[in-house]
């Protein structure tokens, strides 16, 4: 840890490298150098044995040697020795490049140059002063390093020997560059976000409710046990129950409450079904777990796990006074039952089944999306073809009408008799009156009666109704897409694998949502405090207090928006 941070903070070149190059450079240095406290294999008595470096010794001839202590198979010290670097066998790093990159991101608060968090640097006695090469290129704002903006032509002006006027101008530009700072590209780490004039008006973050019946330090165990029992209720053969009911029975002083007996019995049955040797004693009893003997099975379980704090309560349980135990002891017992249930083959098979089903649902959803995209492309291509046909037919009609209106080789106009013109006028008037009447009738019935022509032909009534039906079908397609999306989300929620937090705020407080409860739970960064928001008004105020310029609060705001409609 300290060697890694030393490599990261004490190199100017490392400070200006990309994340990939920086990780490669640090990994190479860690592989090549040997550090105090590291364990290696050393050559001794024509063999290779495990040893640990105690001290680095530099001789006068500039040959570095290492004082080591030899370790046996149980890693107990035997004797000391002095070896050079050639007699020490170097090992591969115990972590990958991706883990190293992740550690670099967590240990620093900015890149180019990479700067360590102040608390982390002080913890490992690493200087937080910038290197001499970077002092002219960075500045400090509110105790944090900020890189100064550089002009593209700055180097060209410094290298070229221009006239005095150009030198004066370049000096002014350099002074302006020192005063200007790089614009911040959001989102950034939430603790680095500074208030600015373009920020919206943030609401005050509401205080979460903390009226839990169990002690505050037990709320996490309460939620974990309840979430496991309700998420896998079918596997445990339990009826789903609310968090309030579970919290009440845990705090109740009666011993044989139905919910307590059934939850303990279901977990013990799951352990008995498993083929692990630890629970063979419970399996050999060959008796059903009932209201009378469930406490006996619970005591057998406590004897197997051998936790002194819990085993000291076995006498009280055997006497039938389970309800007199403290709430934290009851939740500790349930937590151990759940932890053992996680390791059973039954539970693992169920998780594998859920994973395969979620993959199948995802594949089906992707196939439907590809099919919808294919149909949309085909519809667009068909529309283009249809538009092309209509334009060609319109041109042909215009050509035919021109041939009918003009006769003769030299374009002489065909003469019409006055009688023909007079005879045609009443017919046109009748057609206009008929179309006007039909339009008025259509306006009364709110029906569009525009005469539709396709390739020069009028559509019949049946064809019009069919086209209107197609229009309605297209209008309902988005609804069906939304319904399919909601269906996939519901099916995914049914196949639970694990419950993850919605996200974190700027102070690393975690926010949780559980399927069978309509509240947003808040867990402090040290997991010692819990609270919850139970109304949409509180959720509105919470979302209004989040600054989306920060990485964590932007992601949290997005997740809270997804679950907004599910609040009570």
Coordinates of C-alpha atoms in Angstrom, one line a residue:
X1 CA 0.0 0.0 0.0
X2 CA 2.7 2.5 1.0
X3 CA 5.0 1.5 -1.8
X4 CA 2.1 2.0 -4.3
X5 CA 1.3 5.4 -3.0
X6 CA 5.0 6.4 -3.0
X7 CA 5.2 5.5 -6.7
X8 CA 2.1 7.4 -7.4
X9 CA 3.0 10.7 -5.6
X10 CA 6.8 11.1 -6.1
X11 CA 7.1 11.0 -9.9
X12 CA 6.4 13.9 -12.2
X13 CA 6.1 11.6 -15.2
X14 CA 3.6 9.4 -13.4
X15 CA 1.5 12.4 -12.5
X16 CA 1.0 13.3 -16.2
X17 CA 0.4 9.8 -17.5
X18 CA -3.0 8.3 -18.6
X19 CA -4.7 5.8 -16.2
X20 CA -3.6 2.8 -18.2
X21 CA 0.1 3.9 -18.5
X22 CA 0.2 4.9 -14.8
X23 CA -1.1 1.5 -13.8
X24 CA 1.5 -0.3 -16.0
X25 CA 4.3 1.9 -14.6
X26 CA 3.4 1.3 -11.0
X27 CA 2.9 -2.5 -11.6
X28 CA 6.4 -2.7 -13.2
X29 CA 8.0 -0.8 -10.3
X30 CA 6.3 -3.1 -7.8
X31 CA 7.5 -6.2 -9.6
X32 CA 11.1 -5.0 -10.0
X33 CA 11.6 -3.5 -6.5
X34 CA 11.7 -5.4 -3.2
X35 CA 10.1 -3.7 -0.2
X36 CA 10.5 -4.2 3.5
X37 CA 7.8 -6.5 5.0
X38 CA 7.2 -8.3 1.7
X39 CA 7.5 -12.1 1.6
X40 CA 9.5 -13.8 -1.1
X41 CA 11.3 -17.1 -1.8
X42 CA 15.0 -17.1 -1.2
X43 CA 17.8 -19.5 -2.2
X44 CA 19.3 -21.3 0.8
X45 CA 21.2 -24.6 1.1
X46 CA 20.6 -25.4 -2.6
X47 CA 16.9 -25.0 -2.1
X48 CA 14.2 -22.3 -2.1
X49 CA 12.5 -21.3 1.2
X50 CA 10.0 -18.7 2.2
X51 CA 11.5 -15.5 3.8
X52 CA 10.5 -12.0 4.8
X53 CA 12.5 -8.8 4.2
X54 CA 13.4 -7.0 7.4
X55 CA 15.8 -4.4 6.2
X56 CA 17.5 -3.0 3.1
X57 CA 21.3 -2.9 3.5
X58 CA 23.4 -0.9 1.0
X59 CA 27.1 -1.9 0.9
X60 CA 30.1 0.3 -0.1
X61 CA 30.3 -1.3 -3.5
X62 CA 26.8 -0.1 -4.3
X63 CA 25.4 -3.6 -4.2
X64 CA 22.0 -3.7 -2.4
X65 CA 21.5 -6.6 0.0
X66 CA 18.5 -7.5 2.1
X67 CA 18.3 -8.7 5.7
X68 CA 15.7 -11.4 5.8
X69 CA 14.1 -13.8 8.3
X70 CA 13.4 -17.3 7.2
X71 CA 9.9 -18.7 7.7
X72 CA 8.8 -22.3 8.1
X73 CA 5.6 -23.9 6.8
X74 CA 3.5 -22.3 9.5
X75 CA 5.2 -18.9 8.8
X76 CA 7.0 -18.9 12.1
X77 CA 10.4 -17.3 12.2
X78 CA 13.5 -19.6 12.4
X79 CA 16.7 -17.5 11.7
X80 CA 18.0 -14.4 10.0
X81 CA 20.1 -14.2 6.9
X82 CA 21.6 -11.7 4.4
X83 CA 20.8 -12.1 0.7
X84 CA 21.3 -10.1 -2.5
X85 CA 18.6 -9.4 -5.1
X86 CA 19.7 -12.3 -7.3
X87 CA 19.0 -14.9 -4.6
X88 CA 15.4 -13.6 -4.0
X89 CA 12.7 -15.1 -6.3
X90 CA 10.3 -12.4 -7.4
X91 CA 6.6 -13.2 -7.3
X92 CA 3.8 -12.0 -9.6
X93 CA 1.6 -9.3 -8.2
X94 CA -1.4 -10.6 -6.2
X95 CA -3.8 -8.3 -8.0
X96 CA -4.7 -7.5 -11.6
X97 CA -4.2 -4.3 -13.6
X98 CA -8.0 -3.5 -13.3
X99 CA -7.8 -3.7 -9.5
X100 CA -4.8 -1.4 -9.6
X101 CA -6.7 1.1 -11.8
X102 CA -9.7 1.0 -9.4
X103 CA -7.4 1.6 -6.4
X104 CA -5.8 4.6 -8.3
X105 CA -9.2 6.2 -8.8
X106 CA -10.2 5.7 -5.1
X107 CA -6.8 7.1 -3.8
X108 CA -6.9 10.3 -5.9
X109 CA -9.3 13.2 -6.4
X110 CA -8.0 14.4 -9.8
X111 CA -5.9 13.4 -12.8
X112 CA -3.3 15.2 -14.9
X113 CA -1.6 15.5 -12.5
X114 CA -2.8 12.7 -10.2
X115 CA -3.2 14.0 -6.7
X116 CA -3.7 11.8 -3.6
X117 CA -6.3 12.5 -1.0
X118 CA -4.8 14.6 1.8
X119 CA -6.0 12.2 4.6
X120 CA -4.5 9.2 2.8
X121 CA -1.2 10.9 2.2
X122 CA -0.9 12.0 5.8
X123 CA -1.7 8.5 7.0
X124 CA 1.2 7.0 5.1
X125 CA 3.6 10.0 5.8
X126 CA 3.7 11.1 2.1
X127 CA 4.4 14.7 1.3
X128 CA 1.5 16.6 -0.2
X129 CA 3.7 19.4 -1.7
X130 CA 3.7 19.3 -5.5
X131 CA 6.9 18.4 -7.3
X132 CA 9.2 21.3 -8.5
X133 CA 8.4 20.6 -12.1
X134 CA 4.6 21.1 -11.5
X135 CA 4.6 24.2 -9.3
X136 CA 4.5 26.6 -12.2
X137 CA 1.6 24.7 -13.9
X138 CA -0.8 24.3 -11.0
X139 CA -2.5 26.4 -8.4
X140 CA -4.5 25.9 -5.3
X141 CA -8.2 26.7 -4.8
X142 CA -9.9 26.0 -1.5
X143 CA -7.0 23.7 -0.6
X144 CA -7.3 21.6 -3.7
X145 CA -5.0 21.4 -6.8
X146 CA -6.4 23.1 -9.9
X147 CA -4.5 22.9 -13.2
X148 CA -4.0 26.2 -15.1
X149 CA -5.1 26.7 -18.7
X150 CA -2.4 26.7 -21.4
X151 CA -2.6 28.2 -24.8
X152 CA -1.9 26.1 -27.9
X153 CA 0.7 28.5 -29.3
X154 CA 2.5 29.1 -26.0
X155 CA 5.4 26.8 -26.9
X156 CA 5.8 28.2 -30.4
X157 CA 6.0 31.7 -29.0
X158 CA 8.7 30.7 -26.5
X159 CA 10.8 29.0 -29.1
X160 CA 10.6 31.5 -31.9
X161 CA 12.7 34.7 -31.6
X162 CA 10.1 37.4 -32.3
X163 CA 10.4 41.1 -31.9
X164 CA 10.1 43.0 -28.7
X165 CA 6.4 43.8 -29.3
X166 CA 5.6 40.1 -29.8
X167 CA 7.5 39.2 -26.6
X168 CA 5.5 41.8 -24.6
X169 CA 2.3 40.4 -26.1
X170 CA 3.3 36.9 -25.3
X171 CA 4.2 37.8 -21.7
X172 CA 0.7 39.3 -21.3
X173 CA -0.9 36.2 -22.7
X174 CA 1.1 34.1 -20.2
X175 CA 0.0 36.3 -17.3
X176 CA -3.6 35.8 -18.5
X177 CA -3.1 32.1 -18.7
X178 CA -1.9 32.0 -15.1
X179 CA -5.0 33.8 -14.0
X180 CA -7.4 31.7 -16.0
X181 CA -8.3 28.2 -14.9
X182 CA -9.5 25.2 -16.8
X183 CA -13.3 24.9 -16.9
X184 CA -14.5 22.0 -14.9
X185 CA -16.1 19.1 -16.8
X186 CA -19.0 17.7 -14.8
X187 CA -19.7 15.3 -13.3
X188 CA -16.8 15.2 -10.9
X189 CA -16.3 13.8 -7.4
X190 CA -19.0 15.2 -5.2
X191 CA -16.7 16.5 -2.6
X192 CA -14.9 18.6 -5.3
X193 CA -18.2 20.3 -6.5
X194 CA -18.1 24.0 -5.6
X195 CA -21.1 26.3 -5.6
X196 CA -21.5 28.5 -8.7
X197 CA -23.9 31.1 -10.1
X198 CA -25.6 28.8 -12.5
X199 CA -26.6 26.3 -9.8
X200 CA -30.4 25.7 -9.3
X201 CA -32.0 26.5 -5.9
X202 CA -31.4 23.4 -3.8
X203 CA -34.0 22.4 -1.2
X204 CA -33.0 21.5 2.3
X205 CA -32.4 17.8 2.8
X206 CA -35.2 16.4 5.0
X207 CA -34.2 14.5 8.1
X208 CA -35.1 10.8 7.8
X209 CA -37.4 9.2 10.4
X210 CA -35.7 7.0 12.9
X211 CA -38.6 5.6 14.9
X212 CA -37.5 2.0 14.9
X213 CA -38.6 -0.4 17.6
X214 CA -35.3 -2.3 17.6
X215 CA -32.0 -0.8 18.7
X216 CA -30.3 1.4 16.0
X217 CA -27.4 -1.0 15.7
X218 CA -29.7 -3.9 14.8
X219 CA -31.7 -2.2 12.0
X220 CA -29.3 -3.5 9.3
X221 CA -29.7 -7.1 10.5
X222 CA -33.5 -6.6 10.7
X223 CA -33.6 -5.5 7.1
X224 CA -31.3 -8.2 5.9
X225 CA -33.2 -11.1 7.5
X226 CA -36.6 -9.7 6.4
X227 CA -35.5 -9.1 2.9
X228 CA -34.1 -12.6 2.6
X229 CA -37.2 -14.3 4.0
X230 CA -39.6 -12.3 1.7
X231 CA -37.4 -12.5 -1.4
X232 CA -37.1 -16.3 -1.2
X233 CA -40.4 -17.0 0.5
X234 CA -41.3 -19.7 -2.0
X235 CA -38.0 -21.6 -1.4
X236 CA -38.5 -21.4 2.3
X237 CA -42.3 -22.2 2.1
X238 CA -43.2 -19.0 4.0
X239 CA -46.0 -16.6 3.5
X240 CA -44.7 -13.1 2.7
X241 CA -44.9 -10.7 5.7
X242 CA -44.4 -7.0 6.2
X243 CA -41.5 -5.3 7.8
X244 CA -43.6 -3.8 10.5
X245 CA -45.0 -7.2 11.5
X246 CA -41.5 -8.7 11.6
X247 CA -40.2 -5.8 13.7
X248 CA -43.1 -6.1 16.2
X249 CA -42.7 -9.9 16.7
X250 CA -38.9 -9.5 17.2
X251 CA -39.6 -6.9 20.0
X252 CA -42.5 -8.9 21.5
X253 CA -41.9 -10.9 24.8
X254 CA -44.1 -13.8 23.9
X255 CA -42.1 -17.0 22.9
X256 CA -44.4 -19.0 20.5
X257 CA -45.6 -16.3 18.1
X258 CA -46.5 -17.8 14.8
X259 CA -44.2 -15.6 12.7
X260 CA -41.2 -16.3 14.9
X261 CA -41.8 -20.1 14.9
X262 CA -42.4 -20.3 11.2
X263 CA -39.4 -18.1 10.2
X264 CA -36.9 -20.1 12.5
X265 CA -38.4 -23.4 11.4
X266 CA -38.2 -22.6 7.7
X267 CA -34.5 -21.7 7.9
X268 CA -33.7 -24.8 10.0
X269 CA -35.5 -27.0 7.5
X270 CA -33.4 -25.5 4.7
X271 CA -30.2 -26.4 6.6
X272 CA -31.4 -29.9 7.3
X273 CA -32.1 -30.6 3.6
X274 CA -28.5 -29.7 2.8
X275 CA -25.9 -32.5 2.9
X276 CA -23.3 -30.8 4.9
X277 CA -21.8 -32.8 7.8
X278 CA -22.4 -30.0 10.3
X279 CA -26.1 -30.6 10.3
X280 CA -26.2 -34.4 10.2
X281 CA -27.0 -34.5 13.9
X282 CA -30.1 -32.5 13.3
X283 CA -31.1 -34.6 10.3
X284 CA -30.8 -37.9 12.2
X285 CA -33.6 -36.9 14.6
X286 CA -36.1 -37.6 11.9
X287 CA -38.8 -35.6 13.5
X288 CA -40.9 -32.8 12.1
X289 CA -40.3 -29.3 13.4
X290 CA -43.4 -28.3 15.3
X291 CA -44.5 -25.6 17.7
X292 CA -43.4 -27.8 20.6
X293 CA -39.9 -28.8 19.6
X294 CA -38.7 -25.9 17.4
X295 CA -36.7 -24.5 20.3
X296 CA -34.8 -27.8 20.6
X297 CA -33.7 -27.6 17.0
X298 CA -32.7 -24.0 17.5
X299 CA -30.4 -25.0 20.4
X300 CA -28.9 -27.8 18.3
X301 CA -28.0 -25.1 15.7
X302 CA -26.4 -22.9 18.3
X303 CA -24.3 -25.8 19.5
X304 CA -23.1 -26.4 16.0
X305 CA -22.0 -22.8 15.2
X306 CA -20.4 -22.4 18.7
X307 CA -20.7 -18.6 19.1
X308 CA -20.2 -17.9 22.9
X309 CA -22.4 -14.8 23.0
X310 CA -25.3 -16.8 21.5
X311 CA -24.6 -20.1 23.2
X312 CA -25.0 -18.4 26.6
X313 CA -28.7 -18.0 25.9
X314 CA -29.4 -21.7 25.2
X315 CA -30.7 -22.3 28.8
X316 CA -33.3 -19.5 28.4
X317 CA -34.4 -21.0 25.0
X318 CA -34.7 -24.6 26.4
X319 CA -36.9 -23.4 29.2
X320 CA -39.3 -22.0 26.6
X321 CA -38.6 -18.3 27.3
X322 CA -37.3 -17.3 23.9
X323 CA -39.4 -14.2 24.0
X324 CA -37.4 -12.8 27.0
X325 CA -34.2 -12.6 24.9
X326 CA -33.1 -9.1 23.8
X327 CA -34.0 -8.0 20.3
X328 CA -30.3 -7.8 19.3
X329 CA -29.8 -11.5 20.4
X330 CA -32.8 -12.6 18.4
X331 CA -31.6 -10.8 15.3
X332 CA -28.1 -12.2 15.8
X333 CA -29.5 -15.8 15.8
X334 CA -31.6 -15.1 12.7
X335 CA -28.6 -13.5 11.0
X336 CA -26.5 -16.6 11.6
X337 CA -29.3 -18.8 10.3
X338 CA -29.5 -16.7 7.1
X339 CA -25.7 -16.8 6.7
X340 CA -25.7 -20.6 6.9
X341 CA -28.6 -20.7 4.4
X342 CA -26.6 -18.7 1.9
X343 CA -24.1 -21.6 1.7
X344 CA -26.6 -24.4 1.1
X345 CA -26.8 -26.2 -2.2
X346 CA -30.6 -25.5 -2.3
X347 CA -30.0 -21.8 -2.2
X348 CA -27.2 -21.8 -4.7
X349 CA -29.2 -23.9 -7.2
X350 CA -32.1 -21.4 -6.8
X351 CA -29.7 -18.5 -7.5
X352 CA -28.4 -20.2 -10.6
X353 CA -31.9 -20.8 -11.8
X354 CA -32.8 -17.1 -11.3
X355 CA -29.6 -16.1 -13.2
X356 CA -30.5 -18.3 -16.1
X357 CA -34.1 -17.1 -16.2
X358 CA -32.9 -13.4 -16.1
X359 CA -30.5 -14.1 -19.0
X360 CA -33.4 -15.8 -21.0
X361 CA -35.6 -12.7 -20.3
X362 CA -32.8 -10.4 -21.4
X363 CA -32.3 -12.4 -24.6
X364 CA -36.0 -12.3 -25.4
X365 CA -36.2 -8.6 -24.8
X366 CA -33.2 -8.0 -27.1
X367 CA -34.8 -10.2 -29.8
X368 CA -38.1 -8.2 -29.6
X369 CA -36.2 -4.9 -29.8
X370 CA -34.3 -6.2 -32.9
X371 CA -37.5 -7.4 -34.5
X372 CA -39.2 -4.0 -33.9
X373 CA -36.3 -2.2 -35.4
X374 CA -36.3 -4.5 -38.4
X375 CA -40.1 -3.9 -39.0
X376 CA -39.5 -0.2 -38.7
X377 CA -36.8 -0.3 -41.3
X378 CA -39.0 -2.3 -43.6
X379 CA -41.9 0.1 -43.2
X380 CA -39.6 3.1 -44.0
X381 CA -38.3 1.3 -47.1
X382 CA -41.9 0.4 -48.2
X383 CA -43.0 4.0 -47.7
X384 CA -40.1 5.2 -49.9
X385 CA -41.0 2.8 -52.6
X386 CA -44.7 3.8 -52.4
X387 CA -43.8 7.5 -52.7
X388 CA -41.7 6.7 -55.7
X389 CA -44.6 4.9 -57.4
X390 CA -47.0 7.8 -56.7
X391 CA -44.6 10.3 -58.1
X392 CA -44.2 8.3 -61.3
X393 CA -48.0 7.8 -61.7
X394 CA -48.5 11.5 -61.2
X395 CA -46.0 12.3 -64.0
X396 CA -47.6 9.8 -66.3
X397 CA -51.1 11.3 -65.7
X398 CA -49.8 14.8 -66.4
X399 CA -48.2 13.5 -69.6
X400 CA -51.6 11.8 -70.7
X401 CA -53.5 15.0 -69.9
X402 CA -51.1 17.1 -72.0
X403 CA -51.5 14.7 -74.9
X404 CA -55.3 14.9 -74.7
X405 CA -55.4 18.7 -74.5
X406 CA -53.0 19.2 -77.4
X407 CA -53.4 17.8 -80.9
X408 CA -51.5 18.2 -84.1
X409 CA -47.9 17.9 -84.8
X410 CA -47.1 21.5 -84.2
X411 CA -49.1 21.8 -80.9
X412 CA -52.2 23.3 -82.3
X413 CA -55.0 23.5 -79.8
X414 CA -58.1 21.3 -80.5
X415 CA -61.1 23.4 -81.0
X416 CA -64.1 22.7 -78.9
X417 CA -67.6 23.8 -79.8
X418 CA -69.3 26.4 -77.6
X419 CA -72.1 23.9 -77.1
X420 CA -69.7 21.3 -75.5
X421 CA -68.3 23.9 -73.1
X422 CA -71.8 25.1 -72.1
X423 CA -72.9 21.5 -71.6
X424 CA -70.0 20.7 -69.4
X425 CA -70.5 23.6 -67.0
X426 CA -73.8 22.4 -65.3
X427 CA -72.1 19.0 -64.6
X428 CA -69.2 20.7 -62.9
X429 CA -71.5 22.8 -60.8
X430 CA -73.4 19.7 -59.7
X431 CA -70.2 17.9 -58.8
X432 CA -69.1 20.9 -56.7
X433 CA -72.4 21.1 -54.9
X434 CA -72.3 17.4 -54.2
X435 CA -68.7 17.6 -52.8
X436 CA -69.7 20.6 -50.6
X437 CA -72.7 18.7 -49.2
X438 CA -70.6 15.7 -48.4
X439 CA -68.0 17.9 -46.7
X440 CA -70.7 19.5 -44.5
X441 CA -72.1 16.1 -43.6
X442 CA -68.5 14.9 -42.7
X443 CA -68.0 18.0 -40.5
X444 CA -71.1 17.1 -38.5
X445 CA -69.9 13.6 -38.0
X446 CA -66.3 14.7 -37.3
X447 CA -65.0 12.5 -40.1
X448 CA -62.4 13.6 -42.6
X449 CA -63.7 13.2 -46.1
X450 CA -60.7 14.2 -48.1
X451 CA -60.7 12.2 -51.3
X452 CA -57.7 9.9 -51.2
X453 CA -56.2 8.7 -54.4
X454 CA -53.6 6.0 -54.8
X455 CA -52.2 5.6 -58.3
X456 CA -55.1 7.7 -59.6
X457 CA -57.9 5.6 -58.0
X458 CA -60.3 6.7 -55.2
X459 CA -60.4 4.5 -52.1
X460 CA -63.7 2.8 -51.3
X461 CA -65.4 2.9 -47.9
X462 CA -64.1 -0.5 -46.8
X463 CA -60.5 0.5 -47.7
X464 CA -60.9 3.8 -45.7
X465 CA -62.1 1.9 -42.6
X466 CA -59.2 -0.6 -43.0
X467 CA -56.7 2.3 -43.2
X468 CA -58.3 4.0 -40.1
X469 CA -57.9 0.7 -38.3
X470 CA -54.2 0.5 -39.2
X471 CA -53.8 4.1 -37.9
X472 CA -55.3 3.1 -34.6
X473 CA -53.1 0.1 -34.4
X474 CA -50.0 2.3 -35.0
X475 CA -51.2 4.6 -32.2
X476 CA -51.5 1.8 -29.7
X477 CA -48.0 0.3 -30.6
X478 CA -46.2 2.6 -28.1
X479 CA -48.6 1.5 -25.3
X480 CA -47.8 -2.2 -26.1
X481 CA -44.1 -1.4 -26.0
X482 CA -44.5 0.2 -22.6
X483 CA -46.6 -2.7 -21.4
X484 CA -43.9 -5.2 -22.6
X485 CA -41.2 -3.2 -20.8
X486 CA -43.2 -3.1 -17.6
X487 CA -43.8 -6.9 -18.0
X488 CA -40.0 -7.6 -18.3
X489 CA -39.2 -5.4 -15.3
X490 CA -41.8 -7.2 -13.2
X491 CA -40.5 -10.6 -14.3
X492 CA -36.9 -9.5 -13.5
X493 CA -37.9 -8.3 -10.0
X494 CA -39.5 -11.7 -9.3
X495 CA -36.1 -13.4 -10.0
X496 CA -34.1 -11.9 -7.1
X497 CA -30.4 -12.5 -6.9
X498 CA -29.4 -9.8 -4.4
X499 CA -30.5 -6.4 -3.2
X500 CA -28.2 -3.6 -4.1
X501 CA -28.3 0.0 -2.8
X502 CA -29.8 2.6 -5.2
X503 CA -26.7 4.8 -4.8
X504 CA -24.8 7.1 -2.5
X505 CA -24.9 10.8 -1.7
X506 CA -21.8 13.1 -1.5
X507 CA -21.1 11.9 2.1
X508 CA -21.2 8.2 1.1
X509 CA -24.6 7.6 2.8
X510 CA -26.3 4.6 1.1
X511 CA -29.9 4.6 0.0
X512 CA -31.9 1.3 -0.2
X513 CA -35.2 0.3 -1.8
X514 CA -36.9 -3.0 -0.9
X515 CA -39.6 -4.5 -3.2
X516 CA -42.2 -5.3 -0.5
X517 CA -41.8 -2.0 1.4
X518 CA -42.7 1.5 0.1
X519 CA -40.0 3.4 1.8
X520 CA -36.5 4.7 1.0
X521 CA -34.0 3.6 3.7
X522 CA -30.8 5.6 4.4
X523 CA -27.7 4.0 5.9
X524 CA -24.9 6.1 7.1
X525 CA -21.4 5.6 5.7
X526 CA -20.2 3.9 8.9
X527 CA -23.4 1.7 9.0
X528 CA -24.2 2.9 12.6
X529 CA -27.3 5.1 11.8
X530 CA -30.4 4.3 9.8
X531 CA -33.5 6.2 8.8
X532 CA -36.2 6.2 6.1
X533 CA -38.4 8.5 3.9
X534 CA -42.0 7.3 3.6
X535 CA -43.8 10.0 1.6
X536 CA -43.4 11.6 -1.9
X537 CA -43.1 15.0 -0.3
X538 CA -39.9 13.9 1.5
X539 CA -38.7 12.2 -1.7
X540 CA -39.2 15.4 -3.6
X541 CA -37.2 17.4 -1.1
X542 CA -34.5 14.7 -1.1
X543 CA -34.2 14.8 -4.9
X544 CA -34.2 18.6 -4.9
X545 CA -31.3 18.6 -2.5
X546 CA -29.0 16.5 -4.7
X547 CA -26.4 18.2 -6.8
X548 CA -26.2 16.5 -10.2
X549 CA -22.7 17.9 -10.8
X550 CA -21.4 15.2 -8.5
X551 CA -20.9 11.7 -9.8
X552 CA -22.6 9.9 -6.9
X553 CA -25.6 12.3 -6.4
X554 CA -26.3 12.3 -10.2
X555 CA -26.5 8.5 -10.3
X556 CA -28.6 8.5 -7.1
X557 CA -31.0 11.1 -8.5
X558 CA -31.5 9.0 -11.6
X559 CA -32.3 5.9 -9.6
X560 CA -34.7 7.7 -7.2
X561 CA -36.6 8.9 -10.3
X562 CA -37.2 5.3 -11.4
X563 CA -38.7 4.3 -8.0
X564 CA -40.7 7.6 -7.5
X565 CA -44.0 6.1 -8.7
X566 CA -43.6 3.1 -6.4
X567 CA -43.6 5.3 -3.2
X568 CA -46.7 5.0 -1.0

